[in-house]
Tab-separated table of N, CA and C in Angstrom:
chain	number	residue	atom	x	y	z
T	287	UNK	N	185.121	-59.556	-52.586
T	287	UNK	CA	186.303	-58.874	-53.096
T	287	UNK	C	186.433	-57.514	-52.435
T	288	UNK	N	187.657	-56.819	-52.108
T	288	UNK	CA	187.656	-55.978	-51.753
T	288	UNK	C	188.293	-54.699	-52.486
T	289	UNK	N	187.861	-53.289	-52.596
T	289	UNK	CA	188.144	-52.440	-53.559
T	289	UNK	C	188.651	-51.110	-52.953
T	290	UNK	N	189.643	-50.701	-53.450
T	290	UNK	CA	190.603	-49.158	-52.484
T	290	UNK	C	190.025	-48.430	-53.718
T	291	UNK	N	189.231	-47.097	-53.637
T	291	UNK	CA	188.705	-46.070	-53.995
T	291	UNK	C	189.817	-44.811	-53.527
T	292	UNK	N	190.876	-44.445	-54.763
T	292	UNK	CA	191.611	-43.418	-54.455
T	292	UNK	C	191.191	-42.102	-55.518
T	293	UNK	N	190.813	-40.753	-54.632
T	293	UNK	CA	190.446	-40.025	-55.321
T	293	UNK	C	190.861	-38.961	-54.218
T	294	UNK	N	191.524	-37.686	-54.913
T	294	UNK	CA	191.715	-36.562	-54.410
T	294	UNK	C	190.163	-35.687	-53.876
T	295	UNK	N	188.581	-36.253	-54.644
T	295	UNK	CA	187.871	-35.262	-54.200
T	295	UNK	C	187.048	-36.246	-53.239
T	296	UNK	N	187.095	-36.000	-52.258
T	296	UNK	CA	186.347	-36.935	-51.009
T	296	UNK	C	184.892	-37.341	-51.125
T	297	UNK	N	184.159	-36.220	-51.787
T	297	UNK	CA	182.701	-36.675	-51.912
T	297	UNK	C	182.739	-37.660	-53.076
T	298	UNK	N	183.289	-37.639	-54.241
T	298	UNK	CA	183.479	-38.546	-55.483
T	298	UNK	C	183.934	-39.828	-54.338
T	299	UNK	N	184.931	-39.693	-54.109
T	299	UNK	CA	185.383	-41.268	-53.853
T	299	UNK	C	184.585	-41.947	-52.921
T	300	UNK	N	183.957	-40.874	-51.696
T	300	UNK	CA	182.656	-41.771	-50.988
T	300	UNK	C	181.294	-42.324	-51.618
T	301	UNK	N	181.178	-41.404	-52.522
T	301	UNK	CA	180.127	-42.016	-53.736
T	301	UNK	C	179.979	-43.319	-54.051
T	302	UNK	N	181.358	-43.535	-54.633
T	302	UNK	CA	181.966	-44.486	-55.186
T	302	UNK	C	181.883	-45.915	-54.418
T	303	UNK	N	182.941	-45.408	-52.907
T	303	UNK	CA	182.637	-46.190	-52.239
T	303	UNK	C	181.375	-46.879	-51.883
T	304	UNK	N	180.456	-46.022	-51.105
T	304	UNK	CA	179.193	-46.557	-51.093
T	304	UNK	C	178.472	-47.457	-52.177
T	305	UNK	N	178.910	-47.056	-53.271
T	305	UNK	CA	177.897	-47.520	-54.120
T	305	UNK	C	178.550	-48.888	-54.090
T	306	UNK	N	179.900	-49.045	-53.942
T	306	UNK	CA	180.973	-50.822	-54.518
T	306	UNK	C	179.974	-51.568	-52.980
T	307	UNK	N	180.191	-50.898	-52.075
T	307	UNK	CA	179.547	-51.494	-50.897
T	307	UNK	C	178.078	-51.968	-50.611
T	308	UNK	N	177.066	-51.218	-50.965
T	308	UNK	CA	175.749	-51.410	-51.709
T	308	UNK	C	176.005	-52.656	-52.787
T	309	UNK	N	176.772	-52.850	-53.291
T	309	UNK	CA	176.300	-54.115	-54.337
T	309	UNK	C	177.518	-54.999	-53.733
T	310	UNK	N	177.667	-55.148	-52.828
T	310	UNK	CA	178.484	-56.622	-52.339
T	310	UNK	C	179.846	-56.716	-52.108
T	311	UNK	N	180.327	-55.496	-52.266
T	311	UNK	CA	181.903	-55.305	-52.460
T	311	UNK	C	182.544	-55.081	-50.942
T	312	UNK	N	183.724	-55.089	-50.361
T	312	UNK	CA	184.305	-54.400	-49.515
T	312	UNK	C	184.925	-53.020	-49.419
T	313	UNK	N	184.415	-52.437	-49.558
T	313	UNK	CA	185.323	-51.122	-50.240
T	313	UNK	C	185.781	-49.834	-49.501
T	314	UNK	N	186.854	-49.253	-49.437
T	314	UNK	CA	187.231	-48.440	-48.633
T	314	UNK	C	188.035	-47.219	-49.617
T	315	UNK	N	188.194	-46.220	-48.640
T	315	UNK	CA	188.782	-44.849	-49.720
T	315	UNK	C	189.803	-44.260	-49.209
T	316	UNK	N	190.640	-43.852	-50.132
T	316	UNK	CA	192.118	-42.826	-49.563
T	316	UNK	C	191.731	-41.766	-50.543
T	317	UNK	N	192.350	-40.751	-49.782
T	317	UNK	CA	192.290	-39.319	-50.927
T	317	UNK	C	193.513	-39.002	-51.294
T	318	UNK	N	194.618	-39.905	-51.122
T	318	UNK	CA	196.080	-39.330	-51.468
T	318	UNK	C	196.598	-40.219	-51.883
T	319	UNK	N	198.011	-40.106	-52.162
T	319	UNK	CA	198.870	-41.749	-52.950
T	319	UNK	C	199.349	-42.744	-51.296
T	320	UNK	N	199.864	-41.699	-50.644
T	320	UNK	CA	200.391	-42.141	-49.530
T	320	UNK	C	199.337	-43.191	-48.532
T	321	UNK	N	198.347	-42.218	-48.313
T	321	UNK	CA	197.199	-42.856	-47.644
T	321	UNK	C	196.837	-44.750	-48.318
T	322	UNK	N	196.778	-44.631	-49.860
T	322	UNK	CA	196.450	-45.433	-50.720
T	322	UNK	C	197.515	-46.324	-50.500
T	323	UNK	N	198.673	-46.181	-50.403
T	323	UNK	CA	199.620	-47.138	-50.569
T	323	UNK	C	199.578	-47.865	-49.073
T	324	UNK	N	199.580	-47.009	-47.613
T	324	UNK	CA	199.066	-47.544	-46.422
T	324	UNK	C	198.059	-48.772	-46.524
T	325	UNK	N	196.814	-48.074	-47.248
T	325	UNK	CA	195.750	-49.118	-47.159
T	325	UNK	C	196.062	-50.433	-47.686
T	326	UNK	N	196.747	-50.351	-48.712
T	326	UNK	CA	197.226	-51.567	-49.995
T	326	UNK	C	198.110	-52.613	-49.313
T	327	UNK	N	198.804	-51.859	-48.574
T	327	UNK	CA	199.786	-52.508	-47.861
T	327	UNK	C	199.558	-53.231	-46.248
T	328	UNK	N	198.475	-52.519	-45.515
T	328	UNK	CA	197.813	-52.588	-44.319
T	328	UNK	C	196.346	-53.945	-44.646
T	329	UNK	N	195.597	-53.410	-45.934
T	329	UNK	CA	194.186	-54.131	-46.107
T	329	UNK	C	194.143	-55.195	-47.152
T	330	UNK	N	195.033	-54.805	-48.407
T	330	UNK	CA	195.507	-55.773	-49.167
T	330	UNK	C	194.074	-55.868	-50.212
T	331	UNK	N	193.550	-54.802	-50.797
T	331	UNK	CA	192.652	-54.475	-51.601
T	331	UNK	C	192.653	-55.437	-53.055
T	332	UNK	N	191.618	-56.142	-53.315
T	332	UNK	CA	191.869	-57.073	-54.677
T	332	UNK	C	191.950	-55.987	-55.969
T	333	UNK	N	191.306	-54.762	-55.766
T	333	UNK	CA	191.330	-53.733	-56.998
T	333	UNK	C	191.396	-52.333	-56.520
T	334	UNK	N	192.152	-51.571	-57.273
T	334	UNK	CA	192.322	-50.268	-56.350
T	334	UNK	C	191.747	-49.140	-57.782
T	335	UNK	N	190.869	-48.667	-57.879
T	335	UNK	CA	190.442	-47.859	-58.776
T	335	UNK	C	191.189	-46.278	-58.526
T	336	UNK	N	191.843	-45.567	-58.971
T	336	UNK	CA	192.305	-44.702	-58.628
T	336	UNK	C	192.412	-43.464	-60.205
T	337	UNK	N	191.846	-42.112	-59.410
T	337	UNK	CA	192.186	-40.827	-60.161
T	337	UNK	C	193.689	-40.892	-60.568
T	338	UNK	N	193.435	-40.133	-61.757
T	338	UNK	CA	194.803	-40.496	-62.446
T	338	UNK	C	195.887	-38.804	-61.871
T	339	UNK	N	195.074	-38.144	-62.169
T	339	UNK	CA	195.589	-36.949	-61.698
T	339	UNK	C	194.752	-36.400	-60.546
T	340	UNK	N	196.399	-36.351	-59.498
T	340	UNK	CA	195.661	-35.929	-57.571
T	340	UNK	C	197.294	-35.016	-57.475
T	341	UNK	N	196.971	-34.652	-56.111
T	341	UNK	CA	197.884	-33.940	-55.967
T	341	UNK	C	199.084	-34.718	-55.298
T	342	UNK	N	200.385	-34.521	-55.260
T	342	UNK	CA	201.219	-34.884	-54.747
T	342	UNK	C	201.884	-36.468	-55.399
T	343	UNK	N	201.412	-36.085	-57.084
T	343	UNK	CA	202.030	-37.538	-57.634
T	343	UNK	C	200.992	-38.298	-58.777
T	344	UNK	N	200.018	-38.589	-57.743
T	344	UNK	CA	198.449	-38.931	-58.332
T	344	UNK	C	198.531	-40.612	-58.630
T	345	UNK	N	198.269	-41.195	-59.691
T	345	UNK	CA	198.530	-42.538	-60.256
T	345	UNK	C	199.619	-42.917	-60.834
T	346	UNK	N	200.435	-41.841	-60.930
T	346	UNK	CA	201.906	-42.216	-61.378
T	346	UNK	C	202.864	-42.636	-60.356
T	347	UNK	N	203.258	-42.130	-59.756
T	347	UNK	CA	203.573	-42.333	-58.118
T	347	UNK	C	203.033	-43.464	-57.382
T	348	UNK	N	201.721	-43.943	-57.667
T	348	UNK	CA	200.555	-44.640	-56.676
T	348	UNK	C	201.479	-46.028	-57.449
T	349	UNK	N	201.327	-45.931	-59.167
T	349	UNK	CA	201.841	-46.845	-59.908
T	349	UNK	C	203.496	-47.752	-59.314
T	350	UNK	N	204.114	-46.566	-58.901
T	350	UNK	CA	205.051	-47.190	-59.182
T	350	UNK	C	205.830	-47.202	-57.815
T	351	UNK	N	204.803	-46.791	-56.293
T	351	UNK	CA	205.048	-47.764	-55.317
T	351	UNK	C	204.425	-49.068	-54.976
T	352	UNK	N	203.436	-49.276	-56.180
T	352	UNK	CA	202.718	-50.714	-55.971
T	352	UNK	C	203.161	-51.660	-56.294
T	353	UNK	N	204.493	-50.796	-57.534
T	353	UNK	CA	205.679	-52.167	-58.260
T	353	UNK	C	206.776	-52.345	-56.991
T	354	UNK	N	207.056	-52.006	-56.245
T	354	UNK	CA	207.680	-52.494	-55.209
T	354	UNK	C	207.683	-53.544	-54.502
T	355	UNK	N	205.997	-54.138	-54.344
T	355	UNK	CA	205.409	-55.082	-53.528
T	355	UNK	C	205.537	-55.920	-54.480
T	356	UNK	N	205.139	-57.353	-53.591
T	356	UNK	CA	205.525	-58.366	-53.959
T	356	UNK	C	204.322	-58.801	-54.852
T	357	UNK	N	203.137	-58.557	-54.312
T	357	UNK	CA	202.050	-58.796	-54.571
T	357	UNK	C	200.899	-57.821	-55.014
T	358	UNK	N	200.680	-57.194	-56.442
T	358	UNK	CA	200.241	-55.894	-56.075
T	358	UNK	C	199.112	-56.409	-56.683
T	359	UNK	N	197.865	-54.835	-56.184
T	359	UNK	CA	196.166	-55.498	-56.537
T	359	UNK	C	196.540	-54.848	-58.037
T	360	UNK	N	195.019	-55.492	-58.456
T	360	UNK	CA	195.060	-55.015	-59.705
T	360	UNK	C	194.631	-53.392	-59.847
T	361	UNK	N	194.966	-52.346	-60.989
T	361	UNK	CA	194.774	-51.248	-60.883
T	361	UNK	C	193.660	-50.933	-62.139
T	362	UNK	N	192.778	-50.078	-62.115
T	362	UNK	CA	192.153	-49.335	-62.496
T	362	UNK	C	191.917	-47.848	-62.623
T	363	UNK	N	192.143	-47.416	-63.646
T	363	UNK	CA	192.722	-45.828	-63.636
T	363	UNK	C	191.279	-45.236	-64.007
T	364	UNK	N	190.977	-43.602	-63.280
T	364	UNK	CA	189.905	-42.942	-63.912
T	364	UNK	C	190.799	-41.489	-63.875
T	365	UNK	N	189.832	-41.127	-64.821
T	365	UNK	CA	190.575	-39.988	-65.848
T	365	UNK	C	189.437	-38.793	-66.243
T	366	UNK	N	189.656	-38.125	-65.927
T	366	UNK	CA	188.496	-36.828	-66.553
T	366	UNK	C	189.253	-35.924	-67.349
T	367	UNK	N	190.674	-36.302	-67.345
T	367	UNK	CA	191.449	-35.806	-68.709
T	367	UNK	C	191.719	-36.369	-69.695
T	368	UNK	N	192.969	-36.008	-70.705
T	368	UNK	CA	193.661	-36.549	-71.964
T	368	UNK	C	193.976	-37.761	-71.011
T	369	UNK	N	193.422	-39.363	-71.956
T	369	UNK	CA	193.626	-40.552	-71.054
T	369	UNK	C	194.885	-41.151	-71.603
T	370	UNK	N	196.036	-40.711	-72.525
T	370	UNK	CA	196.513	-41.105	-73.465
T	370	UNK	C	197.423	-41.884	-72.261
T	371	UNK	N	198.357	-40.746	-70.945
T	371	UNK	CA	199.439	-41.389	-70.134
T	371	UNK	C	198.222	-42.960	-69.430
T	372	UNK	N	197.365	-42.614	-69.546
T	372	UNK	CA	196.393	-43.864	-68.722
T	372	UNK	C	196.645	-45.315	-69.615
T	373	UNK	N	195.992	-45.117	-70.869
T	373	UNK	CA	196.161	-45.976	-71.519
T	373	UNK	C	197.578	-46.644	-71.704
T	374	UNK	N	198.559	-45.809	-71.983
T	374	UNK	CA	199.918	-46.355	-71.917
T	374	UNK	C	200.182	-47.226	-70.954
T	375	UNK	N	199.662	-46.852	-69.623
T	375	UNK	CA	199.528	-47.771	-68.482
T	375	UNK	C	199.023	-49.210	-68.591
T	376	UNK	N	197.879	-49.302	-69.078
T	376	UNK	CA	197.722	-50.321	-69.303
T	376	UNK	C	197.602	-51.129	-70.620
T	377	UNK	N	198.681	-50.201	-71.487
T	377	UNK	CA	199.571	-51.258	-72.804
T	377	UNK	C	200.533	-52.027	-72.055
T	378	UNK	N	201.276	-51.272	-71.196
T	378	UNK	CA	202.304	-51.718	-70.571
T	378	UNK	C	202.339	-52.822	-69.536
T	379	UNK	N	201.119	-52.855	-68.602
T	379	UNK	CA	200.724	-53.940	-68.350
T	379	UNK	C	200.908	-53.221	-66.832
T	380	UNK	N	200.823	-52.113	-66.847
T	380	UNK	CA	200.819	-51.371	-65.144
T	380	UNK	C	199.608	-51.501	-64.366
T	381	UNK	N	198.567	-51.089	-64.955
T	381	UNK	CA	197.014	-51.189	-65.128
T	381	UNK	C	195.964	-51.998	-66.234
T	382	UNK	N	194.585	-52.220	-65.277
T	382	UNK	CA	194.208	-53.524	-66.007
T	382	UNK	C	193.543	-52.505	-67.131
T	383	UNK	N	192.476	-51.506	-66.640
T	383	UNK	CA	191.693	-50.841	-67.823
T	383	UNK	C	191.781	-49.383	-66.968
T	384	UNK	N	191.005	-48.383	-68.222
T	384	UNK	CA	191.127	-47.099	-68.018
T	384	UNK	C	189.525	-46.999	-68.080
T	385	UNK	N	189.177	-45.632	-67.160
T	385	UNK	CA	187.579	-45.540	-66.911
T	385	UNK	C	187.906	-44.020	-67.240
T	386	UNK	N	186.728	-43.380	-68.550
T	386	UNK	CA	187.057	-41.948	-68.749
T	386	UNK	C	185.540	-41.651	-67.746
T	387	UNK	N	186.042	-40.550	-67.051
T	387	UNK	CA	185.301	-39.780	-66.086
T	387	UNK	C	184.245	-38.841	-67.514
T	388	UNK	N	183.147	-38.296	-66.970
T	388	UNK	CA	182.030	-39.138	-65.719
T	388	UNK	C	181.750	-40.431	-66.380
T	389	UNK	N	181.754	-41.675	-65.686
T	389	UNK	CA	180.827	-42.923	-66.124
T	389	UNK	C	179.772	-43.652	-65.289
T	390	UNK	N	179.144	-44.225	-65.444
T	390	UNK	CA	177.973	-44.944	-64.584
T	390	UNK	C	178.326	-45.355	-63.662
T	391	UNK	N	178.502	-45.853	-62.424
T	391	UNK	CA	178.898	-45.881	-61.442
T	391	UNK	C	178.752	-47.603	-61.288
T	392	UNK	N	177.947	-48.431	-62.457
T	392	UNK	CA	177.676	-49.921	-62.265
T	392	UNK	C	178.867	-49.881	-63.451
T	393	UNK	N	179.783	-49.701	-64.127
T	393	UNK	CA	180.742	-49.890	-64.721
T	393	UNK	C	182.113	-50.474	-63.436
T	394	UNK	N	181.979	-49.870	-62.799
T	394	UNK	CA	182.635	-50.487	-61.709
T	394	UNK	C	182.386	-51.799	-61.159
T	395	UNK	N	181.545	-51.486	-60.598
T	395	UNK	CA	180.766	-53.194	-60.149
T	395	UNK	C	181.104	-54.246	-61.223
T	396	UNK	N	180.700	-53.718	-62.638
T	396	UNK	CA	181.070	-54.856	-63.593
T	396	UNK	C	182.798	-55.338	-63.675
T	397	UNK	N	183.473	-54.360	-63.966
T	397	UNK	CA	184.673	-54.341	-63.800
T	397	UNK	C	185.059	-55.490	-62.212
T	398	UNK	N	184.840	-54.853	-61.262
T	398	UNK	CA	184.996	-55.647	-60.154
T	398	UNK	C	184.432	-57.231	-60.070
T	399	UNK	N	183.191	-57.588	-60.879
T	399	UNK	CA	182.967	-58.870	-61.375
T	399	UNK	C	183.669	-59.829	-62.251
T	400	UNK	N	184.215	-59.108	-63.485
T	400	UNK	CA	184.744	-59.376	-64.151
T	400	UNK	C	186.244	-60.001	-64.001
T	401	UNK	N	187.001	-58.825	-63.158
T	401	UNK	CA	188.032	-58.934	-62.447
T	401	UNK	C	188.218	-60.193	-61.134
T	402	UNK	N	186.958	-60.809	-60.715
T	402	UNK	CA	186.726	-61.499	-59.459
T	402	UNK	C	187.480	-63.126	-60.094
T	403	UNK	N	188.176	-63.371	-59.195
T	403	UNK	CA	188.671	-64.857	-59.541
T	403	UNK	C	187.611	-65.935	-59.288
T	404	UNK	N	186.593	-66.010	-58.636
T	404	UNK	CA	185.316	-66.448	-58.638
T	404	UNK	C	184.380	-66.155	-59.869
T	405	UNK	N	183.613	-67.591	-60.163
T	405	UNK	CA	182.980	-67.412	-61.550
T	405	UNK	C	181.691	-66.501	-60.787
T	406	UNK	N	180.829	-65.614	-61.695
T	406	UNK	CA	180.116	-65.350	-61.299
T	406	UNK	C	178.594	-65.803	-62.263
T	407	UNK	N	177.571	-65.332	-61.397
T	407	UNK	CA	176.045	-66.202	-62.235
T	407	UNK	C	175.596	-65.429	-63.867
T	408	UNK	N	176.039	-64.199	-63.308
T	408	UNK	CA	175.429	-62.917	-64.908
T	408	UNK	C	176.233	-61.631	-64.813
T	409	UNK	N	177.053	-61.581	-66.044
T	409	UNK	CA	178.063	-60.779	-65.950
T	409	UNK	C	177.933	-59.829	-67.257
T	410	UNK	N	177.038	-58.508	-66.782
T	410	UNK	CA	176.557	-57.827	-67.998
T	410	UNK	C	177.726	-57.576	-68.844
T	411	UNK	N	177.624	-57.438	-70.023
T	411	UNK	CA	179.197	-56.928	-71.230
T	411	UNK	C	179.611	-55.837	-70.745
T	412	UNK	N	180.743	-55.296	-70.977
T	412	UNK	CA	180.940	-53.897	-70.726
T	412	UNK	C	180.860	-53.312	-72.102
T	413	UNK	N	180.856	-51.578	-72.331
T	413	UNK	CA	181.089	-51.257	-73.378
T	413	UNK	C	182.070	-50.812	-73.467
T	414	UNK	N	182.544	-51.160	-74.332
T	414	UNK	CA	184.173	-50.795	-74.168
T	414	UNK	C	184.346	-49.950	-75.801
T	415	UNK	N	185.120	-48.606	-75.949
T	415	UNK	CA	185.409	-48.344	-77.074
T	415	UNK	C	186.679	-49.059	-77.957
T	416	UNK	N	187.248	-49.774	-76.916
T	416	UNK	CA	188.644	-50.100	-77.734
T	416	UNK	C	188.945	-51.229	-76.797
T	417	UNK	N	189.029	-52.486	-77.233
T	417	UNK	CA	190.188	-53.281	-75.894
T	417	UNK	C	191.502	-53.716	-77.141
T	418	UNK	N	192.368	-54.079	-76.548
T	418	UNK	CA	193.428	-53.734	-76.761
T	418	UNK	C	194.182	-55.139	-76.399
T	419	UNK	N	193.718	-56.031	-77.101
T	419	UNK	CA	194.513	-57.353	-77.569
T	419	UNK	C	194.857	-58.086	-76.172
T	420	UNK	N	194.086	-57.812	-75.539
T	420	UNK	CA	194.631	-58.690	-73.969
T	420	UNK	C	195.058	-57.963	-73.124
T	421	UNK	N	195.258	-56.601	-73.348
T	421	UNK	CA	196.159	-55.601	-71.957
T	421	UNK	C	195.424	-54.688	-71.626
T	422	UNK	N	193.728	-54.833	-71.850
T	422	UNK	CA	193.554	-54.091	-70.939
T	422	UNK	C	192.169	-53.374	-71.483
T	423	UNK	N	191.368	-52.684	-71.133
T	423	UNK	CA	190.084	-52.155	-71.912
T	423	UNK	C	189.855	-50.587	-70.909
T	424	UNK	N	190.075	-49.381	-72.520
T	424	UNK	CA	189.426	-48.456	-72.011
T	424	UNK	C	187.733	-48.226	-72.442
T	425	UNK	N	187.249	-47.685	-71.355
T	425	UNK	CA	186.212	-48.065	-71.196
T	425	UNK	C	185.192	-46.559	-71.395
T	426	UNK	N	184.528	-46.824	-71.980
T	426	UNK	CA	183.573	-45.264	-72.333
T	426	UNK	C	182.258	-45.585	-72.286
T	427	UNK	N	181.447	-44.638	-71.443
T	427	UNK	CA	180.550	-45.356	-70.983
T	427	UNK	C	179.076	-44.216	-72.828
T	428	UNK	N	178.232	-45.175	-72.531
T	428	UNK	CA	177.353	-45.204	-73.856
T	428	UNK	C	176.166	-44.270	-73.231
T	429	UNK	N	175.678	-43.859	-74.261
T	429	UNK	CA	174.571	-43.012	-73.905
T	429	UNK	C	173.534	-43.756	-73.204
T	430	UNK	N	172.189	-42.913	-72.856
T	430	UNK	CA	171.200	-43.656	-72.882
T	430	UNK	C	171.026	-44.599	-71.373
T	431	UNK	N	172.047	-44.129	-70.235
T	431	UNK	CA	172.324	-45.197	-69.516
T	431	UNK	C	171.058	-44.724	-68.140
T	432	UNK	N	170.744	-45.444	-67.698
T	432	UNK	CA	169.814	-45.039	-66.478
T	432	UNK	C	170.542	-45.972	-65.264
T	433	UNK	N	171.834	-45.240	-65.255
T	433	UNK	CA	172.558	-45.840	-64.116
T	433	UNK	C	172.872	-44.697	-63.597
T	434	UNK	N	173.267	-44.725	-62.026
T	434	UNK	CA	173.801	-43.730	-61.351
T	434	UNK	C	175.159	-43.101	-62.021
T	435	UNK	N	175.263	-41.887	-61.877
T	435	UNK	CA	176.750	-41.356	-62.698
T	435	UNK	C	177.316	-40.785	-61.402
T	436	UNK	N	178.622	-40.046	-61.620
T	436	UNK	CA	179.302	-40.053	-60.724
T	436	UNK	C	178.648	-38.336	-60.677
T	437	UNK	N	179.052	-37.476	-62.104
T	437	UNK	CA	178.563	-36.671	-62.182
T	437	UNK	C	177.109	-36.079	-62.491
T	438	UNK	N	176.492	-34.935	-61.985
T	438	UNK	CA	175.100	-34.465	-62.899
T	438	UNK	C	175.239	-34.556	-64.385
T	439	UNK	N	173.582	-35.011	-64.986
T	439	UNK	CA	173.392	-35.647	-66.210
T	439	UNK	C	173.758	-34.075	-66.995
T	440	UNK	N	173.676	-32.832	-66.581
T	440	UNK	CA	174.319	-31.791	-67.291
T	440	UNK	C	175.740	-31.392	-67.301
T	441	UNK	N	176.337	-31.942	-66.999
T	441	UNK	CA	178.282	-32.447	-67.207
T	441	UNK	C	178.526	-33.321	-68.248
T	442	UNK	N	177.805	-34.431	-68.501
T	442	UNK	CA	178.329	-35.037	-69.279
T	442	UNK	C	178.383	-34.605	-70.856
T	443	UNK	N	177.605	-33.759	-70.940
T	443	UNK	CA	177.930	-33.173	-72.288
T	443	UNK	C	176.832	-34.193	-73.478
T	444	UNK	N	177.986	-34.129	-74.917
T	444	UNK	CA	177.266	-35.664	-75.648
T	444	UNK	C	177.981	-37.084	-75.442
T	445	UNK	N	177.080	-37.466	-75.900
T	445	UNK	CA	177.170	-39.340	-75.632
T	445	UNK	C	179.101	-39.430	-75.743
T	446	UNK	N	179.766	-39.950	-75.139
T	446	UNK	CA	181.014	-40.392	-75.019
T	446	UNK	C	181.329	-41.619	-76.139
T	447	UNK	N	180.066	-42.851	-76.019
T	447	UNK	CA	180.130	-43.886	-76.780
T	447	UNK	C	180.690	-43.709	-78.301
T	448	UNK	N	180.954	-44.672	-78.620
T	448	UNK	CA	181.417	-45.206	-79.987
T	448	UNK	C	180.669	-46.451	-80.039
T	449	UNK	N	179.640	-46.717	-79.237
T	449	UNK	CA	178.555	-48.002	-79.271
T	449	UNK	C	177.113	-47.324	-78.697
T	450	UNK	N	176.085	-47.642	-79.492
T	450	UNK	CA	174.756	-46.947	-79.130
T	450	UNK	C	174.088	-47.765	-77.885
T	451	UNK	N	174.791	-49.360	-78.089
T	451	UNK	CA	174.000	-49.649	-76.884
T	451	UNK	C	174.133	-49.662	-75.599
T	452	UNK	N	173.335	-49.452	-74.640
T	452	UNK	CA	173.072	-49.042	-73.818
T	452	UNK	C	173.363	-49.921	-72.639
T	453	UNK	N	173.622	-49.632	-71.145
T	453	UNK	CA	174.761	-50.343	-70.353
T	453	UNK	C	173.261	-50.879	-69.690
T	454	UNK	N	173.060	-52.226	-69.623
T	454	UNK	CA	171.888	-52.792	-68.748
T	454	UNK	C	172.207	-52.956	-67.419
């Protein structure tokens, strides 16, 4: 499967990248909407994970040149703000789920499994604080996790979860 990593801060989204690529993925990065919409349209990405707020538009914009195409990948929003415009996104059926920033960095991978039209062999649960009747799951990652984060373990503050257990 292949995955477009759009993020305004370049070291985050190479992170990112690397890491989808390290576990089996194809994955490539834009730092802008424009760039992102090139790739989408040029590489034809099965999932495009993208910052919700960037400069020059961000995921709103990104959103709603992807409704143009005939064929658009599926979207995944991350958010290190108020996720409320995110979630709306994917009530509406714009985006599949919302990822609140910082989260484990194998929340992705799962997501990208999950998302794979191929069955796969072991497909850990996600933790999800809320899914939302079929349209979509925002996703909060649980304490306790000994997975790579995007951010240092002194950013994240307290546990995000609304579930104690822990992301295997």
């Amino acid at each position: 499967m292949r995955a477009l990593i759009v993020d305004d801060v370049r070291p985050i989204a190479a992170v990112m990248t690397k890491y989808l690529a390290f576990s089996g993925f194809d994955a490539r990065l834009a730092t802008n909407t424009d760039e992102a919409f090139s790739c989408v349209h040029n590489w034809s990405p099965d999932v495009v994970f993208t910052d919700v707020e960037m400069p020059c538009g961000g995921a709103p914009k990104l959103l709603e040149k992807l409704a143009t195409l005939q064929t658009c990948p599926t979207v995944v929003l991350m958010t290190g703000g108020d996720p409320s415009w995110a979630i709306g996104a994917v009530l509406d059926g714009r985006a599949a789920a919302v990822l609140e920033k910082p989260f484990p960095l194998k929340l992705m991978v799962e997501l990208m499994r999950d998302l794979s039209p191929e069955p796969q062999r072991h497909l850990a649960p996600l933790t999800s604080s809320c899914t939302d009747r079929d349209h979509g799951l925002r996703i909060r990652p649980s304490s306790g996790t000994d997975v790579p984060s995007i951010f240092p373990e002194a950013l994240t503050g307290p546990s995000l979860a609304h579930s104690s257990a822990p992301i295997e």
